[in-house]
Amino acid sequence: MKQHLRSASTFAVVALSAVLLTAQTRITLPDNKYTPAQDVQLGREAAVEAEKQLPVMRDDAVTSYVEGIGRRLVNVIRPELGHSEFRYSFKVINVREINAFALPGGPMYINRGMIEAARTEGEVAGVMAHELSHVALRHGTAQASKATKYEIGQIAGAILGSIIGGGWGQVVSQGTQFGIGTAFLRFSREFERDADIEGTQIMARAGYDPQDMANMFRTIEKQGGSNGPQWLSDHPNPGNRIESINKEAQMLHVDNPIRDTRGFQQVQAHLKQLPRAPTTEEATKNAGRRTRTETGTSGRAGDAPTGRVEPPSSRYTAYDEGNIFRVSVPSNWRELPDNDTVTFAPSGGYGTFNGQTVYTHGMQIGLTRNEAHDLQTATDDLVNAFAQSNPDMGRPSRYERVSVDGHPGLRTTISNRNEVTREPETIQLVTSDLGNSELLYSIGVAPSNEFNSYRSVFNRIVGSIRLAN
Ligand SMILES: [Zn+2]
């Protein structure tokens, strides 16, 4: 009798998993110009930079707890997505905001604030399964593959190094050779939907209730406040997020899912006994100060821009940018040797600082993709991307309509404080809609007290842009 019952239930399980296989949504891999080995390499470089800046907790109780969840999830990544060269690692950052991020090839970082805000282990696992899905689906490098030669992520690593400070995108992109840290961390809505679905399935196979992923996203949304958590801007809601996750979850069947565990309660109790975590801003400011002092004492400060530059020549020289556009700049400016960005600056107006190129005077021109259907929204997105992680950046002035080689454009100025000189600087941003979701933008930078004489130079440069057909 007992024996008979057991075989009956075995049969039921087999039948169920057959249903499960046919019913779940199959996520396809996006196009990717990189190799899995490059994912590992790029992720490793970004991880080194991230760990220089962010306070990783060296606390066995906390670390082994998230590692336990991480391993459990990694073990059930579907075989087609199992890249043998990937090295998954799980670390906790001692900051209070609700956030987490994962880098190509495997390194994952979870904020202490995320563990503190979660109500169950299932919720922690939900965010981790989502992040893990981005890694397994290789979304970081797929996102970078979509980028044209002049992509915003790379810009964030270069000229915006002087504009952006403090936030993760910047922290991670600082000093990396490719400067595409931001591209790794901010995903399209399409990739978000895929990571939600893939993560839901990973949750179920690992024995968690997939609806806990939706529950955690709700928790994150609730903590939004005026700016909203960074996690939400890096992982934009693809639309009906909670409903889609729950719909997928209904197709998956998990018996007695893991929710609240003893381990979870212990780790939360342990965290309560520690001194309160600093904010990310406090933590990264300290890291920045340390680096700045070291830079000064090691004599490398001499590499930084001096800010003393010749006035722009009234003669202009034309440059042909790889069949993308032509542009003319003052003859005493030069194009900086960088494969990824097109930047023009005068001698003394640029240099390297903490391994990144920084400018006090100059202009950078780039192309980026934007899914927004109108220029105003696309420009707002761009400005918000800068502003998110930049404590010193002001709000843009009123947008003025301009034209860039016949394409409708917007122009605005933004005040900032230079990362190196700490002097006020003014940024002139011009964006224009090239159609096909392509946005051309230029960023002119000059110290605020010189901006009036540079304004006409920036306008003349932008006016000289001719797009290739
Ligand atoms: Zn995401």
Coordinates of C-alpha atoms and ligand atoms in Angstrom, one line a residue:
M1 CA 0.0 0.0 0.0
K2 CA 2.7 2.4 1.0
Q3 CA 4.8 1.4 -2.0
H4 CA 1.9 1.9 -4.3
L5 CA 1.3 5.4 -3.0
R6 CA 4.9 6.4 -3.6
S7 CA 5.0 5.3 -7.2
A8 CA 1.7 7.1 -7.8
S9 CA 3.2 10.4 -6.5
T10 CA 6.4 9.8 -8.5
F11 CA 4.3 9.6 -11.6
A12 CA 2.5 12.8 -10.7
V13 CA 5.8 14.6 -10.4
V14 CA 7.0 13.4 -13.8
A15 CA 3.8 14.5 -15.4
L16 CA 4.1 17.9 -13.8
S17 CA 7.6 18.6 -15.0
A18 CA 6.6 17.7 -18.5
V19 CA 3.9 20.4 -18.3
L20 CA 6.4 22.8 -16.7
L21 CA 8.8 22.3 -19.7
T22 CA 6.3 23.1 -22.3
A23 CA 4.5 25.9 -20.5
Q24 CA 7.4 28.2 -19.5
T25 CA 8.5 31.0 -21.6
R26 CA 11.8 30.3 -23.4
I27 CA 14.1 33.3 -23.4
T28 CA 16.4 33.7 -26.4
L29 CA 19.9 35.1 -26.2
P30 CA 20.4 38.6 -27.6
D31 CA 23.0 39.3 -30.2
N32 CA 26.5 39.7 -28.7
K33 CA 29.7 40.8 -30.4
Y34 CA 31.8 39.7 -27.4
T35 CA 33.0 36.2 -26.5
P36 CA 32.1 34.6 -23.1
A37 CA 35.8 35.0 -22.3
Q38 CA 35.6 38.7 -22.9
D39 CA 32.6 38.8 -20.5
V40 CA 34.9 37.3 -17.9
Q41 CA 37.7 39.7 -18.6
L42 CA 35.6 42.9 -18.7
G43 CA 33.7 41.9 -15.6
R44 CA 36.9 41.2 -13.7
E45 CA 38.3 44.6 -14.6
A46 CA 35.2 46.3 -13.5
A47 CA 35.1 44.3 -10.3
V48 CA 38.6 45.4 -9.4
E49 CA 37.6 49.0 -9.8
A50 CA 34.3 48.5 -8.0
E51 CA 36.0 46.9 -5.0
K52 CA 38.5 49.8 -4.8
Q53 CA 35.7 52.2 -4.3
L54 CA 32.9 50.2 -2.5
P55 CA 33.2 48.9 1.0
V56 CA 32.9 45.1 0.6
M57 CA 31.9 43.4 3.9
R58 CA 34.5 41.0 5.3
D59 CA 32.0 39.3 7.5
D60 CA 31.8 35.5 7.2
A61 CA 28.3 35.2 8.6
V62 CA 27.0 37.6 5.9
T63 CA 29.2 36.5 3.0
S64 CA 28.6 32.8 3.5
Y65 CA 24.9 33.4 3.7
V66 CA 24.6 35.2 0.3
E67 CA 27.1 32.7 -1.2
G68 CA 24.8 29.9 -0.1
I69 CA 21.8 31.5 -1.9
G70 CA 24.0 32.3 -4.9
R71 CA 25.3 28.7 -5.3
R72 CA 21.8 27.3 -5.0
L73 CA 20.7 29.6 -7.9
V74 CA 23.8 29.0 -10.0
N75 CA 23.4 25.3 -9.8
V76 CA 20.0 25.5 -11.6
I77 CA 21.0 27.8 -14.5
R78 CA 19.8 26.0 -17.5
P79 CA 22.7 24.1 -19.3
E80 CA 22.5 26.1 -22.5
L81 CA 23.5 29.2 -20.5
G82 CA 26.2 27.5 -18.5
H83 CA 29.5 29.1 -19.6
S84 CA 32.3 27.0 -18.1
E85 CA 34.6 30.1 -18.0
F86 CA 32.2 32.2 -15.9
R87 CA 33.1 32.5 -12.2
Y88 CA 30.2 33.5 -10.1
S89 CA 31.0 35.3 -6.8
F90 CA 28.7 37.0 -4.3
K91 CA 29.8 39.8 -2.0
V92 CA 27.9 42.2 0.2
I93 CA 28.6 45.9 0.2
N94 CA 28.3 47.7 3.5
V95 CA 26.0 50.5 2.3
R96 CA 22.4 51.2 3.3
E97 CA 20.6 51.8 0.0
I98 CA 18.6 49.0 -1.5
N99 CA 20.6 48.0 -4.5
A100 CA 22.5 45.1 -6.1
F101 CA 24.5 44.7 -9.3
A102 CA 26.2 41.9 -11.2
L103 CA 29.0 42.2 -13.7
P104 CA 29.6 40.2 -16.9
G105 CA 31.2 36.8 -16.3
G106 CA 29.9 36.4 -12.7
P107 CA 30.8 38.9 -10.0
M108 CA 27.7 39.9 -8.0
Y109 CA 27.4 42.6 -5.3
I110 CA 24.4 42.9 -3.0
N111 CA 24.0 46.0 -0.8
R112 CA 23.6 45.3 2.9
G113 CA 20.5 47.6 2.6
M114 CA 18.9 45.1 0.3
I115 CA 19.2 42.2 2.8
E116 CA 17.9 44.5 5.6
A117 CA 14.9 45.5 3.6
A118 CA 13.9 42.0 2.4
R119 CA 11.1 40.3 4.3
T120 CA 12.1 36.7 3.5
E121 CA 15.0 34.8 2.0
G122 CA 12.9 34.3 -1.0
E123 CA 13.0 38.1 -1.6
V124 CA 16.8 38.2 -1.4
A125 CA 16.9 35.2 -3.8
G126 CA 14.5 37.1 -6.1
V127 CA 16.9 40.0 -6.7
M128 CA 19.8 37.7 -7.0
A129 CA 18.1 35.4 -9.5
H130 CA 17.2 38.5 -11.6
E131 CA 20.9 39.7 -11.5
L132 CA 22.1 36.2 -12.2
S133 CA 19.9 36.1 -15.3
H134 CA 21.5 39.2 -16.7
V135 CA 24.9 37.5 -16.3
A136 CA 23.8 34.2 -17.7
L137 CA 22.1 35.8 -20.7
R138 CA 25.2 38.0 -21.1
H139 CA 23.1 41.2 -21.1
G140 CA 26.0 43.4 -20.1
T141 CA 28.1 42.7 -23.2
A142 CA 24.9 42.4 -25.4
Q143 CA 24.1 45.9 -24.3
A144 CA 27.6 47.0 -25.1
S145 CA 27.3 45.3 -28.5
K146 CA 24.3 47.5 -29.4
A147 CA 26.5 50.5 -28.8
T148 CA 27.9 52.4 -31.7
K149 CA 31.4 53.6 -31.6
Y150 CA 30.4 56.6 -29.5
E151 CA 28.3 55.1 -26.8
I152 CA 27.1 56.8 -23.7
G153 CA 28.7 54.2 -21.4
Q154 CA 32.1 55.0 -22.8
I155 CA 31.4 58.7 -22.5
A156 CA 30.5 58.1 -18.8
G157 CA 34.0 56.7 -18.4
A158 CA 35.7 59.6 -20.0
I159 CA 34.6 63.2 -20.1
L160 CA 31.7 62.6 -17.8
G161 CA 34.3 61.4 -15.3
S162 CA 34.6 65.1 -14.7
I163 CA 30.9 65.4 -14.5
I164 CA 29.7 62.4 -12.7
G165 CA 30.9 61.4 -9.3
G166 CA 29.8 59.1 -6.6
G167 CA 27.4 56.7 -8.2
W168 CA 28.0 53.1 -9.1
G169 CA 28.1 53.5 -12.9
Q170 CA 30.8 56.0 -12.5
V171 CA 32.6 54.1 -9.8
V172 CA 32.7 51.0 -11.9
S173 CA 33.6 52.8 -15.1
Q174 CA 36.4 54.8 -13.5
G175 CA 39.8 53.5 -14.6
T176 CA 38.5 50.7 -16.7
Q177 CA 40.1 50.6 -20.0
F178 CA 36.8 50.3 -21.8
G179 CA 34.9 52.6 -19.6
I180 CA 31.7 50.7 -20.3
G181 CA 30.7 50.1 -16.7
T182 CA 27.6 52.0 -17.1
A183 CA 26.5 50.0 -20.1
F184 CA 26.9 46.9 -18.0
L185 CA 24.7 48.1 -15.2
R186 CA 21.8 49.8 -17.0
F187 CA 19.6 47.6 -19.1
S188 CA 16.9 48.0 -21.8
R189 CA 13.4 47.1 -21.0
E190 CA 13.6 44.2 -23.3
F191 CA 16.5 42.8 -21.2
E192 CA 14.6 43.5 -18.0
R193 CA 11.6 41.4 -19.1
D194 CA 13.9 38.6 -20.1
A195 CA 15.8 38.7 -16.8
D196 CA 12.5 38.7 -14.9
I197 CA 11.3 35.6 -16.7
E198 CA 14.6 33.7 -16.7
G199 CA 15.0 34.6 -13.0
T200 CA 11.5 33.4 -12.2
Q201 CA 12.4 30.0 -13.7
I202 CA 15.7 29.9 -11.8
M203 CA 13.9 30.7 -8.6
A204 CA 11.4 27.8 -9.2
R205 CA 14.1 25.3 -10.0
A206 CA 16.1 26.3 -6.9
G207 CA 13.0 25.7 -4.7
Y208 CA 12.0 29.3 -4.1
D209 CA 8.6 30.8 -4.7
P210 CA 9.1 32.9 -7.9
Q211 CA 6.4 35.3 -6.7
D212 CA 9.0 36.4 -4.1
M213 CA 10.9 38.2 -6.9
A214 CA 7.8 40.3 -7.6
N215 CA 7.4 40.8 -3.8
M216 CA 10.9 42.2 -3.6
F217 CA 10.4 44.5 -6.5
R218 CA 7.3 45.9 -4.7
T219 CA 9.4 46.4 -1.6
I220 CA 12.0 48.3 -3.7
E221 CA 9.3 50.4 -5.3
K222 CA 7.9 51.3 -1.9
Q223 CA 11.2 52.6 -0.7
G224 CA 11.3 54.9 -3.8
G225 CA 11.2 58.3 -2.2
S226 CA 11.8 61.3 -4.4
N227 CA 14.6 59.9 -6.5
G228 CA 13.8 56.2 -6.5
P229 CA 16.4 53.6 -5.7
Q230 CA 19.3 53.2 -8.1
W231 CA 18.2 49.6 -8.7
L232 CA 15.0 50.7 -10.4
S233 CA 16.8 53.1 -12.8
D234 CA 19.4 50.4 -13.7
H235 CA 16.6 47.9 -14.1
P236 CA 13.7 49.8 -15.6
N237 CA 10.2 48.3 -15.3
P238 CA 9.5 46.7 -18.7
G239 CA 5.8 47.3 -18.0
N240 CA 3.4 45.2 -16.0
R241 CA 6.4 43.7 -14.2
I242 CA 4.6 42.3 -11.2
E243 CA 1.8 40.8 -13.4
S244 CA 4.2 39.2 -15.8
I245 CA 6.3 37.6 -13.1
N246 CA 3.2 36.3 -11.4
K247 CA 1.9 35.0 -14.7
E248 CA 5.1 33.1 -15.3
A249 CA 5.2 31.9 -11.7
Q250 CA 1.8 30.3 -12.2
M251 CA 3.2 28.1 -14.9
L252 CA 5.8 26.8 -12.6
H253 CA 5.1 24.6 -9.7
V254 CA 7.1 24.6 -6.5
D255 CA 6.2 22.4 -3.6
N256 CA 6.9 23.9 -0.2
P257 CA 8.9 26.8 -1.5
I258 CA 11.7 28.2 0.7
R259 CA 10.6 31.5 2.1
D260 CA 11.7 32.4 5.6
T261 CA 14.7 30.5 6.8
R262 CA 16.6 30.4 10.0
G263 CA 19.7 31.5 8.1
F264 CA 17.8 34.6 6.9
Q265 CA 16.6 35.5 10.4
Q266 CA 20.1 35.0 11.8
V267 CA 21.7 37.2 9.2
Q268 CA 19.2 40.0 9.7
A269 CA 19.7 39.8 13.5
H270 CA 23.4 39.9 13.0
L271 CA 23.2 43.0 10.8
K272 CA 21.1 44.8 13.3
Q273 CA 23.9 44.5 15.8
L274 CA 26.5 46.1 13.5
P275 CA 26.9 49.9 13.3
R276 CA 24.4 51.3 10.7
A277 CA 25.8 51.1 7.2
P278 CA 26.8 54.4 5.5
T279 CA 25.1 55.7 2.4
T280 CA 26.7 55.0 -0.9
E281 CA 27.6 58.6 -1.2
E282 CA 29.4 58.7 2.1
A283 CA 31.2 55.4 1.4
T284 CA 32.3 56.4 -2.1
K285 CA 33.3 59.9 -1.1
N286 CA 35.7 58.5 1.4
A287 CA 37.1 56.1 -1.2
G288 CA 37.4 59.1 -3.6
R289 CA 39.3 61.2 -1.0
R290 CA 41.7 58.3 -0.3
T291 CA 42.5 57.9 -4.0
R292 CA 42.9 61.6 -4.5
T293 CA 45.4 61.9 -1.6
E294 CA 47.4 59.0 -2.9
T295 CA 47.4 60.5 -6.4
G296 CA 48.8 63.7 -5.0
T297 CA 51.6 62.1 -2.9
S298 CA 52.7 59.8 -5.7
G299 CA 53.3 62.7 -7.9
R300 CA 50.8 61.6 -10.5
A301 CA 48.8 64.8 -9.9
G302 CA 50.9 66.4 -12.6
D303 CA 49.1 64.3 -15.2
A304 CA 45.8 66.0 -14.4
P305 CA 44.7 68.9 -16.5
T306 CA 46.2 72.2 -15.5
G307 CA 43.2 74.2 -16.6
R308 CA 45.7 76.8 -18.1
V309 CA 45.0 76.7 -21.8
E310 CA 45.5 78.9 -24.8
P311 CA 42.3 80.6 -26.0
P312 CA 40.7 78.6 -28.9
S313 CA 42.2 79.5 -32.3
S314 CA 39.9 81.3 -34.7
R315 CA 41.1 78.9 -37.4
Y316 CA 39.4 75.6 -37.6
T317 CA 40.5 72.1 -38.7
A318 CA 38.2 69.5 -40.1
Y319 CA 38.1 65.9 -38.9
D320 CA 36.5 63.0 -40.6
E321 CA 35.1 60.6 -38.0
G322 CA 35.1 57.1 -39.4
N323 CA 32.3 57.7 -42.0
I324 CA 30.0 58.7 -39.2
F325 CA 30.3 62.5 -39.3
R326 CA 32.7 65.4 -40.1
V327 CA 33.4 68.2 -37.7
S328 CA 35.6 71.2 -37.4
V329 CA 37.3 72.3 -34.3
P330 CA 39.8 75.1 -33.3
S331 CA 43.2 74.4 -34.9
N332 CA 44.9 74.4 -31.5
W333 CA 42.7 71.6 -30.2
R334 CA 43.6 68.1 -30.9
E335 CA 41.7 64.8 -31.1
L336 CA 42.6 62.7 -28.1
P337 CA 44.0 59.3 -28.8
D338 CA 41.1 57.1 -27.7
N339 CA 39.5 54.4 -29.8
D340 CA 36.1 54.6 -28.2
T341 CA 35.3 58.3 -28.0
V342 CA 35.8 61.4 -30.1
T343 CA 37.1 64.2 -28.0
F344 CA 38.7 67.4 -28.8
A345 CA 40.6 69.5 -26.3
P346 CA 43.3 72.1 -26.0
S347 CA 46.7 71.4 -24.5
G348 CA 46.5 71.8 -20.7
G349 CA 42.8 71.3 -20.8
Y350 CA 42.9 67.5 -20.4
G351 CA 44.8 64.9 -18.6
T352 CA 44.5 61.6 -16.7
F353 CA 43.2 61.4 -13.2
N354 CA 42.8 58.1 -11.3
G355 CA 43.4 56.4 -14.6
Q356 CA 40.6 58.2 -16.5
T357 CA 40.8 61.1 -19.0
V358 CA 39.5 64.3 -17.4
Y359 CA 38.8 67.6 -19.2
T360 CA 38.5 71.1 -18.0
H361 CA 38.0 72.5 -21.6
G362 CA 36.9 70.6 -24.6
M363 CA 34.1 68.9 -26.4
Q364 CA 33.1 65.3 -26.8
I365 CA 30.7 64.1 -29.5
G366 CA 28.8 60.8 -29.4
L367 CA 26.0 58.7 -30.6
T368 CA 23.7 56.7 -28.4
R369 CA 20.6 54.6 -28.8
N370 CA 17.5 55.8 -27.0
E371 CA 14.2 54.0 -27.0
A372 CA 12.2 57.1 -26.1
H373 CA 10.1 58.3 -29.0
D374 CA 10.7 62.0 -28.6
L375 CA 13.8 64.1 -28.3
Q376 CA 12.7 65.8 -25.1
T377 CA 12.3 62.5 -23.3
A378 CA 15.5 61.1 -24.7
T379 CA 17.4 64.2 -23.6
D380 CA 15.8 64.0 -20.1
D381 CA 17.0 60.4 -19.9
L382 CA 20.5 61.4 -20.8
V383 CA 20.6 64.2 -18.3
N384 CA 19.1 62.0 -15.6
A385 CA 21.7 59.4 -16.3
F386 CA 24.4 62.0 -15.6
A387 CA 22.6 63.5 -12.6
Q388 CA 21.8 60.2 -10.8
S389 CA 25.3 59.7 -9.7
N390 CA 26.5 63.2 -9.7
P391 CA 26.1 65.1 -6.5
D392 CA 27.6 68.4 -7.8
M393 CA 25.7 68.6 -11.0
G394 CA 22.8 71.1 -11.2
R395 CA 19.6 70.9 -13.2
P396 CA 19.7 71.8 -16.9
S397 CA 18.6 75.2 -18.0
R398 CA 15.6 75.5 -20.3
Y399 CA 15.9 73.5 -23.5
E400 CA 16.3 75.6 -26.6
R401 CA 15.4 74.2 -30.0
V402 CA 18.4 74.0 -32.4
S403 CA 19.2 72.1 -35.6
V404 CA 22.2 69.8 -36.1
D405 CA 22.9 69.2 -39.8
G406 CA 19.2 69.6 -40.5
H407 CA 18.1 67.3 -37.7
P408 CA 15.9 68.7 -34.9
G409 CA 17.9 69.3 -31.7
L410 CA 17.8 70.6 -28.2
R411 CA 20.5 72.7 -26.4
T412 CA 20.9 73.2 -22.6
T413 CA 23.5 74.2 -20.1
I414 CA 24.2 72.5 -16.8
S415 CA 26.4 73.7 -14.0
N416 CA 28.9 71.3 -12.3
R417 CA 32.1 71.2 -10.2
N418 CA 35.1 69.8 -11.9
E419 CA 36.3 66.5 -10.4
V420 CA 39.9 67.5 -10.4
T421 CA 40.1 71.2 -10.0
R422 CA 37.0 71.4 -7.9
E423 CA 36.2 74.6 -9.7
P424 CA 32.7 75.4 -11.0
E425 CA 32.3 74.4 -14.6
T426 CA 29.6 74.8 -17.2
I427 CA 28.5 72.0 -19.5
Q428 CA 26.7 72.7 -22.8
L429 CA 24.7 69.7 -23.9
V430 CA 23.3 69.5 -27.4
T431 CA 21.2 66.5 -28.5
S432 CA 19.6 65.7 -31.9
D433 CA 17.4 63.0 -33.1
L434 CA 18.8 61.2 -36.1
G435 CA 15.8 58.9 -36.4
N436 CA 16.0 55.1 -35.9
S437 CA 16.3 55.7 -32.1
E438 CA 19.7 57.3 -32.6
L439 CA 20.7 60.3 -30.6
L440 CA 23.7 62.4 -31.5
Y441 CA 25.0 64.5 -28.6
S442 CA 27.8 66.8 -27.9
I443 CA 29.1 67.9 -24.5
G444 CA 31.2 71.1 -24.3
V445 CA 32.9 71.8 -21.0
A446 CA 34.6 75.0 -19.8
P447 CA 35.2 76.6 -16.4
S448 CA 32.1 78.6 -15.6
N449 CA 34.0 81.9 -15.6
E450 CA 35.3 81.2 -19.1
F451 CA 32.1 79.7 -20.4
N452 CA 30.8 82.9 -22.2
S453 CA 33.9 82.9 -24.4
Y454 CA 33.6 79.2 -25.1
R455 CA 29.9 79.2 -25.9
S456 CA 30.4 80.5 -29.4
V457 CA 33.2 78.0 -29.9
F458 CA 30.9 75.1 -28.9
N459 CA 28.1 76.4 -31.1
R460 CA 30.4 76.7 -34.1
I461 CA 31.7 73.2 -33.6
V462 CA 28.2 71.8 -33.4
G463 CA 27.2 73.9 -36.4
S464 CA 30.0 72.3 -38.4
I465 CA 28.8 68.7 -37.9
R466 CA 27.9 67.0 -41.1
L467 CA 26.6 63.5 -40.9
A468 CA 27.8 60.9 -43.4
N469 CA 25.0 59.2 -45.3
Ligands
ZN1 ZN 17.6 44.0 -14.4

